[in-house]
Coordinates of C-alpha atoms and ligand atoms in Angstrom, one line a residue:
X1 CA -20.1 -19.8 -46.0
X2 CA -17.1 -22.1 -46.5
X3 CA -15.2 -23.5 -43.6
X4 CA -12.3 -21.4 -42.6
X5 CA -9.1 -22.9 -43.9
X6 CA -5.4 -22.1 -43.6
X7 CA -3.9 -20.6 -46.7
X8 CA -0.2 -20.9 -47.8
X9 CA 2.8 -19.6 -45.8
X10 CA 2.4 -16.3 -43.9
X11 CA 5.6 -14.9 -45.4
X12 CA 7.5 -16.0 -48.5
X13 CA 11.0 -17.4 -48.1
X14 CA 12.7 -14.2 -49.4
X15 CA 10.7 -12.2 -46.8
X16 CA 11.7 -14.5 -44.0
X17 CA 15.3 -14.2 -45.2
X18 CA 15.0 -10.4 -45.2
X19 CA 13.8 -10.4 -41.6
X20 CA 16.5 -12.8 -40.5
X21 CA 19.2 -10.6 -42.3
X22 CA 17.6 -7.5 -40.8
X23 CA 17.8 -9.0 -37.3
X24 CA 21.4 -10.0 -37.9
X25 CA 22.3 -6.5 -39.2
X26 CA 20.6 -4.9 -36.2
X27 CA 22.5 -7.2 -33.8
X28 CA 25.9 -6.7 -35.6
X29 CA 25.4 -2.9 -35.5
X30 CA 24.3 -3.3 -31.8
X31 CA 27.7 -4.8 -30.9
X32 CA 29.5 -1.6 -31.6
X33 CA 26.7 0.8 -31.0
X34 CA 24.4 -0.7 -28.3
X35 CA 20.8 -0.1 -29.3
X36 CA 17.4 -1.0 -27.9
X37 CA 14.4 -0.8 -30.2
X38 CA 11.5 0.2 -28.0
X39 CA 8.0 -0.2 -29.5
X40 CA 5.3 2.0 -28.1
X41 CA 1.8 1.0 -29.1
X42 CA -1.9 1.1 -28.0
X43 CA -5.2 1.8 -29.7
X44 CA -6.0 5.2 -30.9
X45 CA -6.0 7.9 -28.2
X46 CA -4.5 5.5 -25.6
X47 CA -1.7 8.0 -24.9
X48 CA 1.3 6.9 -27.1
X49 CA 2.2 10.4 -28.3
X50 CA 2.0 11.8 -24.8
X51 CA 3.9 8.9 -23.3
X52 CA 6.9 9.3 -25.7
X53 CA 6.9 13.1 -25.4
X54 CA 6.9 12.9 -21.6
X55 CA 9.5 10.1 -21.5
X56 CA 11.9 12.0 -23.8
X57 CA 11.3 15.3 -22.1
X58 CA 12.1 13.9 -18.7
X59 CA 15.3 12.3 -19.9
X60 CA 16.5 15.3 -21.7
X61 CA 15.7 17.7 -18.9
X62 CA 16.8 15.6 -15.9
X63 CA 13.2 15.0 -14.7
X64 CA 12.3 13.6 -11.3
X65 CA 12.6 9.8 -11.9
X66 CA 13.4 8.3 -8.5
X67 CA 12.6 4.7 -9.6
X68 CA 14.8 4.9 -12.7
X69 CA 18.0 3.7 -11.1
X70 CA 20.6 4.9 -13.6
X71 CA 19.2 8.4 -13.4
X72 CA 18.7 8.3 -9.6
X73 CA 22.2 7.2 -8.9
X74 CA 23.6 10.0 -11.1
X75 CA 25.1 7.6 -13.7
X76 CA 23.5 9.3 -16.7
X77 CA 25.9 12.0 -17.9
X78 CA 23.9 13.1 -20.9
X79 CA 20.8 12.3 -22.9
X80 CA 20.2 13.8 -26.3
X81 CA 18.3 13.3 -29.6
X82 CA 20.4 11.8 -32.4
X83 CA 19.6 11.2 -36.1
X84 CA 17.4 8.1 -36.4
X85 CA 18.8 5.0 -38.2
X86 CA 15.8 4.5 -40.6
X87 CA 15.7 7.1 -43.3
X88 CA 12.3 6.0 -44.7
X89 CA 10.4 6.2 -41.4
X90 CA 8.9 9.6 -40.5
X91 CA 10.5 11.2 -37.4
X92 CA 8.4 11.5 -34.2
X93 CA 7.6 15.2 -34.1
X94 CA 8.9 15.6 -30.5
X95 CA 9.6 19.4 -30.7
X96 CA 6.0 20.1 -32.0
X97 CA 4.5 18.0 -29.3
X98 CA 6.5 19.7 -26.6
X99 CA 5.6 23.1 -28.0
X100 CA 1.9 22.2 -27.9
X101 CA 2.1 21.0 -24.3
X102 CA 4.3 23.7 -22.9
X103 CA 3.5 26.8 -24.9
X104 CA -0.2 26.3 -25.6
X105 CA -1.1 23.8 -22.8
X106 CA -2.8 21.7 -25.4
X107 CA -2.5 18.0 -25.8
X108 CA -0.4 17.1 -28.9
X109 CA -1.6 15.7 -32.2
X110 CA -2.1 11.9 -31.7
X111 CA -0.4 9.1 -33.5
X112 CA -1.6 8.5 -37.1
X113 CA 1.1 6.2 -38.4
X114 CA 4.5 4.8 -37.6
X115 CA 7.2 7.2 -36.5
X116 CA 10.6 6.9 -34.9
X117 CA 12.9 8.9 -32.7
X118 CA 16.5 8.1 -31.5
X119 CA 17.4 9.1 -28.0
X120 CA 21.0 8.5 -27.0
X121 CA 22.1 8.1 -23.4
X122 CA 25.7 8.5 -22.2
X123 CA 26.1 6.8 -18.9
X124 CA 28.5 5.1 -16.5
X125 CA 27.9 1.4 -16.0
X126 CA 27.1 0.3 -12.5
X127 CA 30.0 -2.3 -12.3
X128 CA 33.6 -1.1 -12.4
X129 CA 34.6 -4.2 -14.5
X130 CA 32.1 -3.3 -17.2
X131 CA 33.2 0.3 -17.2
X132 CA 36.6 -0.9 -18.5
X133 CA 35.0 -2.3 -21.7
X134 CA 31.7 -0.5 -22.2
X135 CA 31.6 2.7 -24.0
X136 CA 28.6 3.6 -21.8
X137 CA 26.4 4.8 -24.6
X138 CA 23.0 3.4 -25.4
X139 CA 20.8 4.4 -28.3
X140 CA 17.1 4.0 -27.6
X141 CA 15.1 3.8 -30.9
X142 CA 11.6 4.6 -30.0
X143 CA 9.1 3.3 -32.5
X144 CA 5.6 4.7 -32.2
X145 CA 2.9 2.7 -34.1
X146 CA -0.9 2.4 -33.9
X147 CA -2.1 -0.7 -32.0
X148 CA -4.7 -1.1 -34.8
X149 CA -1.8 -2.2 -37.0
X150 CA -0.9 -4.9 -34.5
X151 CA -4.5 -6.2 -34.6
X152 CA -3.9 -6.6 -38.3
X153 CA -1.2 -9.2 -37.8
X154 CA -3.7 -12.1 -37.2
X155 CA -5.0 -11.4 -40.7
X156 CA -1.8 -12.9 -42.0
X157 CA -3.0 -16.4 -41.1
X158 CA -6.5 -15.8 -42.3
X159 CA -8.2 -16.4 -45.6
X160 CA -10.8 -14.0 -46.9
X161 CA -13.5 -16.5 -45.7
X162 CA -12.0 -16.5 -42.1
X163 CA -12.0 -12.7 -42.2
X164 CA -15.6 -12.5 -43.4
X165 CA -16.7 -15.1 -40.8
X166 CA -15.0 -13.1 -38.0
X167 CA -16.8 -9.9 -39.1
X168 CA -20.1 -11.7 -39.1
X169 CA -19.5 -13.2 -35.6
X170 CA -18.5 -9.8 -34.2
X171 CA -21.7 -8.0 -35.2
X172 CA -23.8 -10.5 -33.3
X173 CA -23.5 -8.4 -30.0
X174 CA -26.1 -5.7 -29.8
X175 CA -24.0 -2.5 -29.7
X176 CA -22.0 -3.6 -32.8
X177 CA -25.1 -4.9 -34.6
X178 CA -26.6 -1.5 -34.3
X179 CA -23.5 0.3 -35.5
X180 CA -23.0 -2.2 -38.4
X181 CA -26.7 -2.1 -39.5
X182 CA -26.2 -0.1 -42.7
X183 CA -23.3 -2.2 -43.8
X184 CA -24.9 -5.5 -42.9
X185 CA -28.2 -4.6 -44.6
X186 CA -26.3 -3.5 -47.7
X187 CA -24.0 -6.6 -47.6
X188 CA -27.1 -8.9 -47.4
X189 CA -28.4 -7.6 -50.7
X190 CA -25.2 -8.7 -52.5
X191 CA -24.3 -12.2 -53.6
X192 CA -20.6 -13.1 -53.5
X193 CA -21.1 -14.7 -57.0
X194 CA -22.4 -11.3 -58.4
X195 CA -20.1 -9.9 -61.1
X196 CA -17.1 -7.9 -59.8
X197 CA -18.1 -4.2 -59.9
X198 CA -16.1 -1.3 -58.7
X199 CA -19.1 0.8 -57.6
X200 CA -20.4 -2.1 -55.5
X201 CA -17.0 -2.7 -53.9
X202 CA -16.6 1.0 -53.1
X203 CA -20.1 1.3 -51.5
X204 CA -19.6 -1.8 -49.4
X205 CA -16.1 -0.7 -48.3
X206 CA -17.3 2.8 -47.4
X207 CA -20.1 1.3 -45.2
X208 CA -17.8 -1.1 -43.6
X209 CA -15.3 1.6 -42.8
X210 CA -18.1 3.9 -41.5
X211 CA -19.0 1.0 -39.1
X212 CA -15.5 0.7 -37.9
X213 CA -15.2 4.5 -37.3
X214 CA -18.5 4.5 -35.4
X215 CA -17.2 1.7 -33.1
X216 CA -14.2 3.9 -32.2
X217 CA -16.3 6.9 -31.3
X218 CA -15.6 8.1 -27.7
X219 CA -18.7 7.0 -26.0
X220 CA -18.6 3.5 -27.6
X221 CA -14.9 2.9 -27.1
X222 CA -15.0 -0.5 -28.9
X223 CA -11.6 -1.8 -29.7
X224 CA -11.3 -4.8 -32.1
X225 CA -11.3 -3.4 -35.5
X226 CA -9.3 -5.0 -38.3
X227 CA -8.4 -3.9 -40.9
X228 CA -6.6 -1.1 -39.0
X229 CA -5.8 1.0 -42.1
X230 CA -9.6 1.5 -42.7
X231 CA -9.3 3.8 -39.7
X232 CA -6.0 5.4 -40.6
X233 CA -5.5 5.0 -44.4
X234 CA -2.5 7.2 -44.9
X235 CA -1.2 7.3 -48.4
X236 CA -3.2 4.2 -49.4
X237 CA -6.5 6.1 -49.1
X238 CA -8.8 5.2 -52.1
X239 CA -6.5 2.4 -53.4
X240 CA -7.9 -1.0 -54.3
X241 CA -6.0 -2.6 -51.4
X242 CA -8.3 -0.6 -49.0
X243 CA -11.5 -0.9 -51.1
X244 CA -12.8 -4.2 -49.9
X245 CA -15.2 -5.5 -47.3
X246 CA -16.2 -8.8 -45.7
X247 CA -19.0 -10.6 -47.5
X248 CA -21.9 -12.1 -45.6
X249 CA -23.4 -14.5 -48.2
X250 CA -22.2 -18.1 -48.9
X251 CA -18.6 -18.0 -50.2
X252 CA -17.3 -20.4 -52.8
X253 CA -14.1 -22.3 -52.1
X254 CA -12.9 -21.4 -55.5
X255 CA -14.6 -18.2 -56.6
X256 CA -15.2 -17.5 -60.3
X257 CA -12.6 -15.2 -61.6
X258 CA -15.0 -12.4 -62.6
X259 CA -17.0 -12.5 -59.4
X260 CA -17.2 -10.0 -56.6
X261 CA -15.9 -12.6 -54.2
X262 CA -12.8 -13.1 -56.3
X263 CA -12.3 -9.3 -56.5
X264 CA -12.6 -8.9 -52.7
X265 CA -10.3 -11.9 -52.0
X266 CA -7.7 -10.4 -54.3
X267 CA -7.9 -7.0 -52.5
X268 CA -7.8 -8.7 -49.1
X269 CA -4.6 -10.5 -50.1
X270 CA -3.2 -7.2 -51.5
X271 CA -3.9 -5.6 -48.1
X272 CA -1.9 -8.3 -46.4
X273 CA 0.9 -8.0 -49.0
X274 CA 1.1 -4.2 -49.1
X275 CA 0.2 -3.2 -45.6
X276 CA 0.4 -6.0 -43.0
X277 CA 3.6 -7.9 -44.1
X278 CA 5.7 -4.8 -44.6
X279 CA 4.7 -3.6 -41.1
X280 CA 5.6 -6.9 -39.7
X281 CA 8.9 -7.2 -41.5
X282 CA 10.1 -3.6 -41.2
X283 CA 8.9 -2.7 -37.7
X284 CA 7.4 -5.3 -35.6
X285 CA 10.0 -8.1 -36.2
X286 CA 12.8 -5.7 -35.2
X287 CA 11.6 -4.7 -31.8
X288 CA 13.4 -5.6 -28.6
X289 CA 11.1 -4.2 -25.9
X290 CA 7.4 -3.2 -26.1
X291 CA 5.0 -1.1 -24.1
X292 CA 1.3 -1.5 -24.8
X293 CA -0.8 1.5 -23.5
X294 CA -4.4 0.9 -22.7
X295 CA -7.1 3.3 -21.7
X296 CA -8.9 1.1 -19.2
X297 CA -10.7 4.0 -17.6
X298 CA -12.3 5.0 -20.9
X299 CA -13.5 1.4 -21.4
X300 CA -14.9 1.1 -17.8
X301 CA -16.7 4.4 -18.4
X302 CA -18.2 3.2 -21.7
X303 CA -19.6 0.0 -20.3
X304 CA -19.4 -3.8 -20.5
X305 CA -19.2 -4.1 -24.3
X306 CA -16.2 -1.8 -24.3
X307 CA -14.5 -3.9 -21.6
X308 CA -15.2 -7.1 -23.5
X309 CA -13.9 -5.5 -26.6
X310 CA -10.7 -4.3 -24.9
X311 CA -10.2 -7.8 -23.5
X312 CA -10.5 -9.2 -27.0
X313 CA -8.1 -6.7 -28.4
X314 CA -5.6 -7.2 -25.6
X315 CA -5.8 -11.0 -26.2
X316 CA -5.0 -10.4 -29.9
X317 CA -2.2 -8.0 -29.1
X318 CA -0.7 -10.3 -26.5
X319 CA -0.9 -13.2 -28.9
X320 CA 1.5 -11.3 -31.1
X321 CA 4.1 -11.2 -28.3
X322 CA 3.7 -14.7 -27.1
X323 CA 6.7 -17.0 -27.4
X324 CA 6.4 -20.6 -28.6
X325 CA 5.6 -22.5 -31.6
X326 CA 1.8 -22.4 -31.4
X327 CA 1.7 -18.7 -32.0
X328 CA 0.7 -17.8 -35.6
X329 CA 3.8 -15.7 -36.0
X330 CA 6.2 -18.1 -34.5
X331 CA 8.7 -19.9 -36.7
X332 CA 8.9 -16.7 -38.8
X333 CA 11.6 -15.0 -36.8
X334 CA 13.6 -15.9 -33.8
X335 CA 11.8 -14.0 -31.0
X336 CA 13.3 -10.7 -30.1
X337 CA 10.9 -9.0 -27.8
X338 CA 11.9 -10.1 -24.3
X339 CA 9.9 -7.7 -22.2
X340 CA 6.4 -6.4 -22.6
X341 CA 4.9 -3.7 -20.3
X342 CA 1.1 -3.3 -20.3
X343 CA 0.4 0.1 -18.9
X344 CA -3.0 1.6 -17.9
X345 CA -2.7 5.3 -18.8
X346 CA -4.2 8.5 -17.5
X347 CA -4.1 7.4 -13.9
X348 CA -4.1 11.1 -13.0
X349 CA -7.8 11.0 -13.5
X350 CA -8.0 9.1 -10.2
X351 CA -6.8 9.8 -6.7
X352 CA -3.7 7.9 -5.8
X353 CA -5.7 5.7 -3.5
X354 CA -7.2 4.1 -6.6
X355 CA -3.9 3.7 -8.6
X356 CA -3.2 0.3 -7.0
X357 CA -6.8 -0.7 -7.8
X358 CA -6.4 0.3 -11.4
X359 CA -3.3 -1.8 -11.6
X360 CA -5.0 -4.8 -10.1
X361 CA -7.9 -4.4 -12.5
X362 CA -5.4 -4.4 -15.5
X363 CA -3.5 -7.3 -14.0
X364 CA -6.7 -9.2 -14.0
X365 CA -7.5 -8.2 -17.5
X366 CA -4.1 -9.3 -18.7
X367 CA -4.2 -12.5 -16.7
X368 CA -7.6 -13.4 -18.3
X369 CA -6.2 -12.7 -21.7
X370 CA -3.0 -14.7 -21.0
X371 CA -5.0 -17.6 -19.8
X372 CA -7.1 -17.6 -22.9
X373 CA -4.1 -17.7 -25.2
X374 CA -2.2 -20.2 -23.0
X375 CA 0.6 -17.8 -22.2
X376 CA 2.4 -17.8 -18.8
X377 CA 2.8 -14.0 -19.1
X378 CA 6.2 -14.5 -17.5
X379 CA 7.9 -11.7 -19.3
X380 CA 5.1 -9.2 -18.9
X381 CA 4.5 -6.6 -16.3
X382 CA 1.6 -4.3 -15.6
X383 CA 1.6 -0.7 -14.4
X384 CA -0.9 2.1 -13.9
X385 CA 0.7 5.4 -14.9
X386 CA 0.1 8.9 -16.2
X387 CA 2.8 10.0 -18.6
X388 CA 1.8 13.5 -17.8
X389 CA 0.1 14.4 -14.6
X390 CA -2.5 17.0 -15.3
X391 CA -4.0 17.1 -11.8
X392 CA -2.9 17.6 -8.2
X393 CA -4.4 16.0 -5.2
X394 CA -6.1 17.5 -2.2
X395 CA -9.0 17.1 0.1
X396 CA -12.4 18.8 0.3
X397 CA -15.1 18.9 2.9
X398 CA -18.5 17.7 1.9
X399 CA -21.3 17.3 4.4
X400 CA -18.8 17.3 7.2
X401 CA -16.8 14.5 5.5
X402 CA -13.3 14.8 4.1
X403 CA -13.2 13.7 0.5
X404 CA -10.0 13.0 -1.6
X405 CA -10.2 15.3 -4.7
X406 CA -8.1 15.9 -7.8
X407 CA -7.6 19.5 -9.0
X408 CA -6.9 20.6 -12.5
X409 CA -8.2 22.7 -15.4
X410 CA -10.9 20.8 -17.3
X411 CA -10.7 21.2 -21.1
X412 CA -13.2 23.7 -22.5
X413 CA -16.5 22.0 -23.2
X414 CA -16.1 19.2 -20.6
X415 CA -19.2 18.6 -18.5
X416 CA -20.1 17.4 -15.0
X417 CA -23.9 17.3 -14.6
X418 CA -25.2 20.5 -16.1
X419 CA -21.9 22.4 -15.5
X420 CA -19.8 23.0 -18.6
X421 CA -16.2 24.1 -18.2
X422 CA -14.6 27.0 -20.0
X423 CA -11.0 25.7 -20.2
X424 CA -9.7 28.4 -17.9
X425 CA -11.0 27.7 -14.5
X426 CA -9.2 25.4 -12.0
X427 CA -11.6 23.0 -10.4
X428 CA -11.5 20.3 -7.7
X429 CA -13.3 17.1 -8.5
X430 CA -14.1 14.1 -6.4
X431 CA -13.2 11.4 -9.0
X432 CA -14.8 8.5 -7.2
X433 CA -13.1 5.2 -6.4
X434 CA -12.4 2.0 -8.3
X435 CA -13.6 -1.1 -6.5
X436 CA -11.1 -2.7 -4.1
X437 CA -11.6 -6.1 -5.7
X438 CA -11.5 -6.1 -9.5
X439 CA -13.6 -9.3 -9.5
X440 CA -16.7 -7.3 -9.0
X441 CA -16.2 -5.5 -12.3
X442 CA -15.5 -8.8 -14.2
X443 CA -18.6 -10.4 -12.6
X444 CA -20.7 -7.6 -14.0
X445 CA -19.0 -7.9 -17.4
X446 CA -19.6 -11.6 -17.4
X447 CA -23.2 -11.5 -16.4
X448 CA -23.8 -9.0 -19.2
X449 CA -21.9 -11.0 -21.8
X450 CA -23.8 -14.1 -21.0
X451 CA -27.0 -12.3 -21.8
X452 CA -25.9 -10.1 -24.8
X453 CA -29.4 -8.6 -25.0
X454 CA -28.9 -7.1 -21.6
X455 CA -25.6 -5.3 -22.4
X456 CA -26.1 -1.7 -21.4
X457 CA -24.2 1.3 -22.5
X458 CA -23.0 3.4 -19.6
X459 CA -20.3 3.2 -17.0
X460 CA -19.6 0.0 -15.1
X461 CA -18.6 2.1 -12.1
X462 CA -21.3 4.8 -12.1
X463 CA -19.7 6.7 -9.2
X464 CA -16.6 7.5 -11.3
X465 CA -16.4 11.1 -12.7
X466 CA -14.4 11.4 -15.8
X467 CA -13.3 14.8 -16.9
X468 CA -10.5 15.5 -19.3
X469 CA -8.0 18.1 -18.0
X470 CA -5.7 20.4 -19.8
X471 CA -2.0 19.6 -19.5
X472 CA -0.4 21.2 -16.4
X473 CA 1.0 24.7 -16.3
X474 CA 4.8 24.3 -15.7
X475 CA 6.2 26.8 -13.4
X476 CA 9.6 28.4 -14.1
X477 CA 12.4 28.4 -11.5
X478 CA 14.0 31.7 -10.4
X479 CA 16.6 31.3 -13.2
X480 CA 14.0 30.9 -15.8
X481 CA 14.2 27.2 -16.2
X482 CA 11.0 25.2 -16.6
X483 CA 10.4 22.3 -14.2
X484 CA 10.2 18.9 -15.8
X485 CA 6.8 17.4 -16.8
X486 CA 5.1 15.8 -13.8
X487 CA 4.0 12.2 -14.2
X488 CA 2.9 9.1 -12.2
X489 CA 5.2 6.1 -12.4
X490 CA 6.8 7.0 -15.7
X491 CA 10.1 6.2 -14.0
X492 CA 9.0 2.7 -13.1
X493 CA 8.1 2.1 -16.8
X494 CA 11.5 3.3 -17.8
X495 CA 13.2 1.1 -15.3
X496 CA 11.4 -1.9 -16.6
X497 CA 11.9 -1.1 -20.3
X498 CA 15.5 0.0 -20.5
X499 CA 16.9 -0.1 -16.9
X500 CA 18.9 -3.3 -17.4
X501 CA 20.6 -2.0 -20.5
X502 CA 22.2 0.7 -18.4
X503 CA 23.6 -1.5 -15.7
Ligands
LIG1 P1 -2.3 8.3 -29.2 O1 -3.4 8.3 -30.2 O2 -2.1 7.0 -28.5 O3 -1.1 8.9 -29.7 O4 -2.9 9.2 -28.0 P2 -2.3 10.6 -27.4 O5 -1.0 10.4 -26.7 O6 -2.4 11.7 -28.4 O7 -3.4 10.8 -26.2 C1 -4.8 11.0 -26.5 C2 -5.4 11.9 -25.5 O8 -5.4 11.2 -24.2 C3 -4.6 13.2 -25.2 O9 -5.0 14.2 -26.2 C4 -5.0 13.5 -23.8 O10 -6.3 14.1 -23.8 C5 -5.1 12.1 -23.2 N1 -3.9 11.7 -22.5 C6 -2.9 10.9 -22.9 N2 -2.0 10.7 -22.0 C7 -2.4 11.3 -20.9 C8 -1.9 11.4 -19.5 O11 -0.9 10.9 -19.1 N3 -2.7 12.2 -18.6 C9 -3.9 12.7 -19.0 N4 -4.5 13.4 -18.1 N5 -4.4 12.7 -20.3 C10 -3.7 12.0 -21.2

């Protein structure tokens, strides 16, 4: 395989100019109509859809948000949905998601592609002086996009040879090697210098894509999976830009025009041109604030490989937000995102005594990632939250001992031991505790990663019991109004993400 080499500029001059103009346009509009563009991302099923729905519902319905100061001090006079500014971006289907949650007590349909929603907040500024000048209206443009698309951004600085090398390196660890076996065996029978052939390209791409899908399966929970569109192809399904695969044989520096390598290289470049760059230009480069949701509990439950993978993904994601000239995206646009919140979701699966522990664990995860990429992490914050709290807390007696439990309605088909739940029965569960010191988890991860052959599937914290619950039943008040959606620390997330805009 040839040595990885840098290839050409990441964006062309007109593209850079388009981003710069777009930024200027956003800022000019923002002078008259203050706007914050809030990116919400995370890997598939991290909780983006639920987070946005809960955030908007709580703001529209005056939810309990004690740590969101503008709301708590009564300065928000009205919050409402307004037409979004970008006509070409699908609207976030807020009403459908609320209906699923409240009417059917079902979790809504997850994020499949980018979508947008504008929430406008009329408020009184905190300072009397500002009140004289400020219209007291903030538009929050919420941009929901798959984290897998973010993991594509590093492809911009890669050649096809880099991409192939990375794929080959990744399948060295045992769980991935097993999942990639069919693709790898097939790819080994093919020479990059073989003649370009559509059938061969399709068969290879299908196997590569099947491998990526298998990594994502619930019990594996592996995270690092470029190209992201192989998992969520959208309207590009079946197009040549999505019909390629890394090659494992020796690659030529300058492949023959009619060779399979040249065909794959062309398609890889098309993927970058048609998928990655437009995403970067039209969405990512225009964000002001960002929340990254991560499902740490699922990774802990899946085992060491999933945690290593999550760390790797987090590192790649944080690299995209890192200021400074050494970042592969820097120099393209003046940096806009000035605050990033990393949030561990679904904290309602734990008793509150473990919430701090979850936060410490994620802090450690983020600190390790920041250290590896040489970032100070100064503008980042970490939080453990549940956008929607599906459980209540209580205590239960077991063998004369008081145990902290969580109570909720497990989803039909969920299991504990040999008990399968029917989706109707309320149940109390002792969820188990996270370790007080996160180092013990990372020691376990490290000892397993030093000896890849010893990596085991299975929870890193075997005492934890993970059961998925149905969304909560919302009571109505005596005058028929529904209470707002319960949450854990959603208000702190809001304060960090937009609180200062409402001062
Ligand atoms: P997305 O792919 O990032 O949009 O993920 P979703 O928001 O659709 O969430 C995926 C699944 O995670 C949901 O169907 C729920 O089962 C679960 N989930 C997400 N957020 C929460 C939460 O705050 N609490 C609980 N208990 N489950 C959640």
